Coordinates of C-alpha atoms in Angstrom, one line a residue:
M94 CA 186.3 28.1 70.6
N95 CA 189.8 28.7 69.3
S96 CA 190.0 30.0 65.6
R97 CA 193.8 31.3 65.9
L98 CA 196.1 30.3 62.9
G99 CA 198.8 27.5 63.0
L100 CA 202.1 27.7 61.1
A101 CA 200.7 25.5 58.1
R102 CA 197.3 27.7 57.9
R103 CA 199.3 30.7 57.5
L104 CA 201.8 29.3 54.9
L105 CA 198.2 28.3 53.4
M106 CA 197.1 31.9 54.0
E107 CA 200.2 33.8 52.7
S108 CA 200.0 32.0 49.0
G109 CA 196.3 32.7 48.7
R110 CA 197.3 36.1 49.7
A111 CA 200.1 36.6 46.7
A112 CA 197.3 34.7 44.3
F113 CA 194.3 37.5 45.3
R114 CA 196.6 40.2 44.8
T115 CA 197.7 39.3 41.2
Q116 CA 193.5 38.5 40.8
V117 CA 192.7 42.4 41.7
L118 CA 195.8 43.9 39.4
E119 CA 194.1 41.9 36.5
H120 CA 190.4 42.5 37.9
K121 CA 189.1 39.6 35.2
L122 CA 185.5 39.5 34.8
S123 CA 183.9 36.2 35.4
Q124 CA 180.5 36.6 36.9
L125 CA 177.9 39.6 36.1
F126 CA 174.3 39.6 37.6
W127 CA 171.8 41.1 36.3
E128 CA 169.1 42.0 38.6
C129 CA 166.1 41.5 35.6
T130 CA 163.3 42.1 38.1
L131 CA 162.3 42.9 41.2
R132 CA 159.3 41.1 41.5
C133 CA 159.1 38.1 43.2
N134 CA 156.1 35.3 43.8
L135 CA 157.5 34.4 47.4
N136 CA 157.9 36.3 50.4
C137 CA 160.8 35.1 52.4
R138 CA 161.8 35.8 55.5
H139 CA 165.6 36.8 55.2
C140 CA 165.0 38.6 51.9
G141 CA 168.0 41.6 52.1
S142 CA 166.6 43.1 48.6
D143 CA 164.3 45.0 47.5
C144 CA 162.5 42.3 46.2
R145 CA 158.6 42.3 46.6
K146 CA 155.7 40.6 45.1
T147 CA 154.4 43.7 43.7
A148 CA 157.3 45.9 42.3
G149 CA 157.0 49.4 42.5
L150 CA 159.8 49.1 39.2
E151 CA 158.7 48.0 36.0
D152 CA 161.6 45.1 34.5
P153 CA 164.3 46.6 33.2
P154 CA 164.4 46.2 29.5
V155 CA 166.5 43.8 28.1
S156 CA 168.5 46.4 25.8
D157 CA 170.0 47.4 29.2
L158 CA 171.8 43.9 29.4
L159 CA 172.8 44.0 26.1
G160 CA 174.0 47.1 25.6
V161 CA 176.6 46.5 28.5
L162 CA 177.1 43.0 26.6
D163 CA 177.4 44.2 23.2
S164 CA 180.2 47.0 24.4
S165 CA 182.8 44.6 25.8
P166 CA 186.4 45.5 25.0
A167 CA 188.2 43.9 22.5
G168 CA 190.3 40.9 23.7
F169 CA 187.5 40.7 26.4
D170 CA 186.6 36.6 26.6
R171 CA 183.3 36.5 27.0
G172 CA 183.2 32.6 27.2
N173 CA 185.2 32.6 30.2
C174 CA 181.9 35.4 31.6
V175 CA 178.3 34.1 33.2
V176 CA 175.7 36.5 32.9
I177 CA 173.5 35.5 35.8
T178 CA 170.0 36.4 35.6
T179 CA 168.8 37.1 38.8
G180 CA 166.2 38.9 41.0
G181 CA 163.6 39.1 42.7
E182 CA 162.7 35.7 40.6
P183 CA 163.8 35.7 37.1
L184 CA 161.2 33.3 35.9
V185 CA 158.1 35.7 36.4
R186 CA 159.6 37.5 33.0
K187 CA 157.7 36.1 30.4
D188 CA 160.6 36.9 27.9
I189 CA 163.1 35.1 30.5
V190 CA 163.9 32.3 27.5
Q191 CA 164.5 35.0 24.9
V192 CA 166.7 37.0 27.3
G193 CA 168.9 33.6 27.6
V194 CA 168.9 33.0 23.7
Q195 CA 170.4 37.2 23.3
I196 CA 172.9 36.3 26.1
K197 CA 174.1 33.2 24.3
Q198 CA 174.1 34.6 21.3
R199 CA 177.0 36.9 22.1
G200 CA 179.2 34.1 23.5
Y201 CA 178.5 34.7 27.1
L202 CA 177.4 31.5 29.7
W203 CA 173.8 31.9 31.2
G204 CA 173.2 31.3 34.9
M205 CA 170.4 31.9 37.0
V206 CA 169.3 32.1 40.8
T207 CA 165.5 30.7 41.5
N208 CA 163.1 30.0 44.0
G209 CA 162.2 26.9 41.9
M210 CA 158.0 28.0 42.4
L211 CA 157.7 28.2 38.8
L212 CA 159.8 25.3 37.4
T213 CA 157.9 22.7 35.5
Q214 CA 159.4 19.8 33.6
D215 CA 159.1 21.4 30.3
K216 CA 160.3 24.6 31.5
V217 CA 163.5 23.2 32.4
S218 CA 163.9 21.4 29.6
E219 CA 163.0 24.8 27.1
L220 CA 165.9 26.3 29.5
V221 CA 168.4 23.8 29.3
E222 CA 167.5 23.9 25.5
T223 CA 167.7 27.7 25.3
G224 CA 171.9 27.4 26.5
L225 CA 171.1 27.7 30.2
D226 CA 174.4 26.7 31.7
T227 CA 173.7 26.4 35.3
V228 CA 171.5 27.4 37.7
A229 CA 171.3 28.0 41.5
M230 CA 167.9 26.9 43.6
S231 CA 167.1 27.9 47.1
F232 CA 166.5 24.4 49.2
D233 CA 166.0 25.5 53.1
G234 CA 165.5 22.3 54.8
F235 CA 162.2 19.9 54.6
E236 CA 159.1 20.7 53.9
P237 CA 157.8 22.7 57.3
E238 CA 161.1 24.6 57.7
H239 CA 161.4 25.6 54.0
N240 CA 157.7 26.4 53.8
W241 CA 158.1 28.7 56.7
M242 CA 161.5 30.5 55.3
R243 CA 159.9 31.1 52.2
G244 CA 156.3 31.9 53.2
S245 CA 154.4 29.2 50.9
D246 CA 153.2 25.8 51.5
Q247 CA 154.1 25.2 48.1
S248 CA 157.5 26.0 48.0
F249 CA 159.1 22.9 49.0
K250 CA 157.1 20.6 46.8
R251 CA 158.3 22.7 43.7
A252 CA 161.8 22.8 44.7
D253 CA 162.0 19.0 45.3
A254 CA 160.5 18.3 41.9
A255 CA 162.8 20.4 40.4
L256 CA 165.6 18.3 41.9
D257 CA 164.3 15.4 39.4
W258 CA 164.1 17.5 36.3
F259 CA 167.6 19.1 36.8
N260 CA 169.0 15.4 37.0
E261 CA 167.3 14.9 33.5
H262 CA 170.1 16.7 32.0
P263 CA 173.9 15.9 32.7
G264 CA 175.2 18.8 30.6
L265 CA 173.5 21.6 33.3
T266 CA 175.4 22.4 36.2
W267 CA 173.1 23.4 39.3
D268 CA 173.6 23.1 43.2
V269 CA 171.5 23.9 46.0
I270 CA 171.7 26.9 48.6
T271 CA 170.4 26.5 52.3
C272 CA 170.2 29.2 54.3
V273 CA 171.3 27.8 57.9
N274 CA 168.9 29.1 60.8
Q275 CA 167.8 27.9 64.2
R276 CA 164.5 26.0 62.2
N277 CA 166.8 23.8 60.4
F278 CA 170.3 23.5 62.1
N279 CA 169.7 20.5 64.4
Y280 CA 168.7 18.0 61.3
L281 CA 171.7 19.3 58.7
N282 CA 172.9 15.6 58.8
E283 CA 169.8 14.5 57.9
L284 CA 169.0 16.8 55.2
K285 CA 172.7 15.8 53.6
E286 CA 171.3 12.0 53.3
Y287 CA 168.3 13.5 52.0
L288 CA 169.8 15.3 49.2
I289 CA 172.4 12.8 48.4
S290 CA 169.3 10.3 48.0
R291 CA 167.9 13.0 45.5
R292 CA 171.2 12.8 43.6
V293 CA 172.3 16.2 44.2
K294 CA 176.0 16.8 43.8
M295 CA 176.7 20.4 44.8
W296 CA 175.3 22.2 47.9
R297 CA 176.0 25.3 49.2
I298 CA 175.3 26.5 53.2
F299 CA 175.3 30.0 53.7
T300 CA 173.9 31.7 57.3
V301 CA 171.9 34.8 57.3
A302 CA 173.0 38.2 57.4
P303 CA 171.6 40.7 60.2
M304 CA 170.1 43.2 57.1
G305 CA 166.3 43.2 55.5
R306 CA 163.8 41.2 57.0
A307 CA 165.8 39.1 58.7
V308 CA 167.1 41.4 61.4
T309 CA 163.8 41.4 62.5
E310 CA 163.6 37.5 62.6
P311 CA 165.5 36.4 65.4
D312 CA 165.1 32.8 64.7
L313 CA 167.0 33.3 62.1
M314 CA 170.6 33.8 63.5
L315 CA 172.6 31.1 65.2
S316 CA 174.6 31.8 68.2
N317 CA 178.1 31.6 68.2
E318 CA 178.7 28.1 69.1
Q319 CA 176.0 27.0 66.7
F320 CA 178.3 28.8 64.0
G321 CA 181.5 26.6 65.1
Q322 CA 179.7 23.3 65.4
L323 CA 178.4 24.5 61.6
M324 CA 182.3 24.7 60.4
D325 CA 182.7 21.2 62.3
F326 CA 179.5 20.0 60.0
I327 CA 180.7 21.2 56.7
T328 CA 184.5 20.0 57.6
M329 CA 183.1 16.7 58.1
V330 CA 180.7 16.1 54.6
R331 CA 183.6 17.5 52.7
R332 CA 186.1 15.0 54.0
E333 CA 183.1 12.1 53.6
G334 CA 183.5 13.2 50.2
R335 CA 179.7 12.1 49.2
I336 CA 178.3 15.2 48.1
R337 CA 180.1 18.7 47.4
L338 CA 179.6 20.9 50.0
N339 CA 181.0 24.5 50.3
F340 CA 180.4 27.5 52.8
S341 CA 179.4 30.6 51.3
C342 CA 181.1 33.6 50.9
E343 CA 180.4 35.3 53.9
G344 CA 183.8 36.2 55.4
F345 CA 187.2 34.7 57.1
V346 CA 186.9 31.9 59.4
G347 CA 190.3 31.4 60.9
R348 CA 191.6 28.0 61.1
Y349 CA 188.6 26.0 59.3
E350 CA 189.9 27.9 56.0
G351 CA 191.0 25.7 53.1
L352 CA 188.4 23.2 55.0
V353 CA 185.2 24.6 54.5
R354 CA 185.4 25.9 50.5
D355 CA 187.1 24.6 47.4
H356 CA 188.7 28.0 47.7
L357 CA 190.3 30.2 50.1
F358 CA 188.1 33.3 51.6
H359 CA 188.5 36.6 49.7
C360 CA 185.7 39.0 48.6
I361 CA 185.8 39.2 45.2
A362 CA 183.1 41.6 44.6
G363 CA 184.4 44.2 42.1
V364 CA 187.4 42.0 41.2
S365 CA 186.0 39.3 39.3
V366 CA 181.9 39.9 40.0
A367 CA 179.8 42.8 39.2
S368 CA 176.5 43.6 39.0
I369 CA 173.6 45.9 37.2
L370 CA 170.7 46.4 39.5
S371 CA 166.9 47.0 38.3
D372 CA 167.7 50.6 37.9
G373 CA 170.9 50.7 36.1
S374 CA 173.1 50.5 38.9
I375 CA 176.7 49.3 38.8
S376 CA 177.8 47.5 41.6
G377 CA 179.9 44.7 43.3
C378 CA 177.2 41.9 44.0
L379 CA 173.6 42.3 44.7
S380 CA 173.7 42.2 48.3
I381 CA 176.1 44.9 48.9
R382 CA 174.8 48.7 49.8
S383 CA 174.0 51.4 47.2
D384 CA 176.7 53.3 49.4
Y385 CA 179.1 51.1 47.2
H386 CA 177.7 51.4 43.8
Q387 CA 180.1 52.7 40.9
G388 CA 177.7 54.8 38.8
N389 CA 174.8 53.8 36.7
I390 CA 174.9 52.1 33.1
H391 CA 172.3 54.8 31.8
K392 CA 175.2 57.7 32.2
D393 CA 178.6 55.8 32.6
N394 CA 180.2 53.0 30.3
F395 CA 180.3 49.8 32.5
W396 CA 183.4 48.7 31.0
D397 CA 185.2 51.7 31.7
I398 CA 183.5 51.8 35.5
W399 CA 184.8 48.3 35.4
E400 CA 188.3 49.1 34.3
N401 CA 188.9 52.2 36.5
G402 CA 185.9 52.0 39.1
F403 CA 185.8 49.7 41.9
K404 CA 188.4 51.3 44.4
P405 CA 186.7 50.6 47.4
Y406 CA 186.3 47.4 46.4
R407 CA 190.0 47.0 45.2
N408 CA 192.0 48.4 48.2
R409 CA 190.6 47.7 51.4
R410 CA 192.5 49.5 53.2
W411 CA 189.5 51.8 54.4
M412 CA 188.5 48.7 56.6
K413 CA 191.2 48.5 58.7
A414 CA 189.5 50.7 61.5
G415 CA 187.2 49.7 64.3
E416 CA 187.7 45.9 65.5
C417 CA 189.8 45.3 62.5
R418 CA 192.3 47.8 63.3
H419 CA 194.8 45.5 65.3
C420 CA 192.8 42.2 64.4
K421 CA 195.9 39.8 63.7
A422 CA 193.9 38.1 60.9
W423 CA 193.7 41.5 58.9
R424 CA 196.7 40.6 56.6
Y425 CA 194.5 37.4 55.3
C426 CA 190.8 38.6 55.7
Q427 CA 191.4 42.4 54.4
G428 CA 188.1 43.3 56.1
G429 CA 185.7 40.5 55.2
A430 CA 182.9 40.6 52.7
M431 CA 181.5 43.7 51.1
H432 CA 178.0 42.8 52.0
L433 CA 178.7 42.8 55.6
R434 CA 179.2 46.3 55.9
D435 CA 176.9 49.7 56.5
S436 CA 177.1 52.5 55.1
A437 CA 179.5 54.1 57.6
G438 CA 181.9 51.1 56.8
Q439 CA 180.9 49.4 60.2
M440 CA 181.0 45.5 60.5
L441 CA 177.5 43.9 60.5
S442 CA 179.0 40.9 60.9
C443 CA 182.2 38.8 61.7
N444 CA 182.3 35.0 61.5
Y445 CA 186.0 35.1 62.8
L446 CA 185.5 37.0 65.7
K447 CA 182.3 34.4 66.4
L448 CA 185.0 32.0 66.2
M449 CA 187.0 33.5 68.7
Q450 CA 185.0 33.5 71.3

């Protein structure tokens, strides 16, 4: 399989590279994730975080988040920043609606990532009436595969029902997220048709990173050949134009850049995306290891850190080592996604290399 870049692709990459340099210099925060709980009502096979059914820590108080939101600097455009409540499963918090009210009162957008288990028709209506702007929900295939992935025999039914409830609110922006693995790979086209029939407009596809629980689950990993086939599938679906499909933020994909996403790949963790973990740690995104945390809101000013910290995120020259040192794609890839680096900075997975093999 050949993922080398032709002239037209390189010209596109050069344009994207220049735009990203400007984005790094300006580092305008547009997404702030808040890990509002470590509790979760599922036990997913691929979970790479600290989430578990009974968390050892209490949920962080909403005052942790509000202290950050209230102290945004003069001139910061709150209306262009979405605060995304995630976890764990954010809906296990009994005060999640009140959290959303507080976010909206301060002029921010409100988003949520959920597994859908606790959604009901009334709950969706309540969330939207409160001001929920965006929601992303897991949908990992048809019933046997989705339930296998999520560790619950009720998970598919709950998620599937939520599709109808989301569609009742035309002002709500929502998408479904599918983690592609050996169990659902062979019927992605059938899944596409099903999602279209269920009036899903936006779909995101992830592959599973070799981290967390997934390290011991070989059925979750695609072969290099399957990964290339997945890129072809996404390209085909996007050309069809019947559902808006995007590949995730998992790295540079060579000649498929500009074909599988609405944008070219750049790791925007620490550039336009930040996270506050349940213990107050400041990070780029929730999937990135603690080795790259930039401080803690309980002792540091978040906005000072955002303005003056995040050096490893914004200058990736330290990644130009190992297999990246002489890689011809480095100019455009810049070392790939931060969450695919271990504590020593070594690359755990590279999609570009998969496509070259």
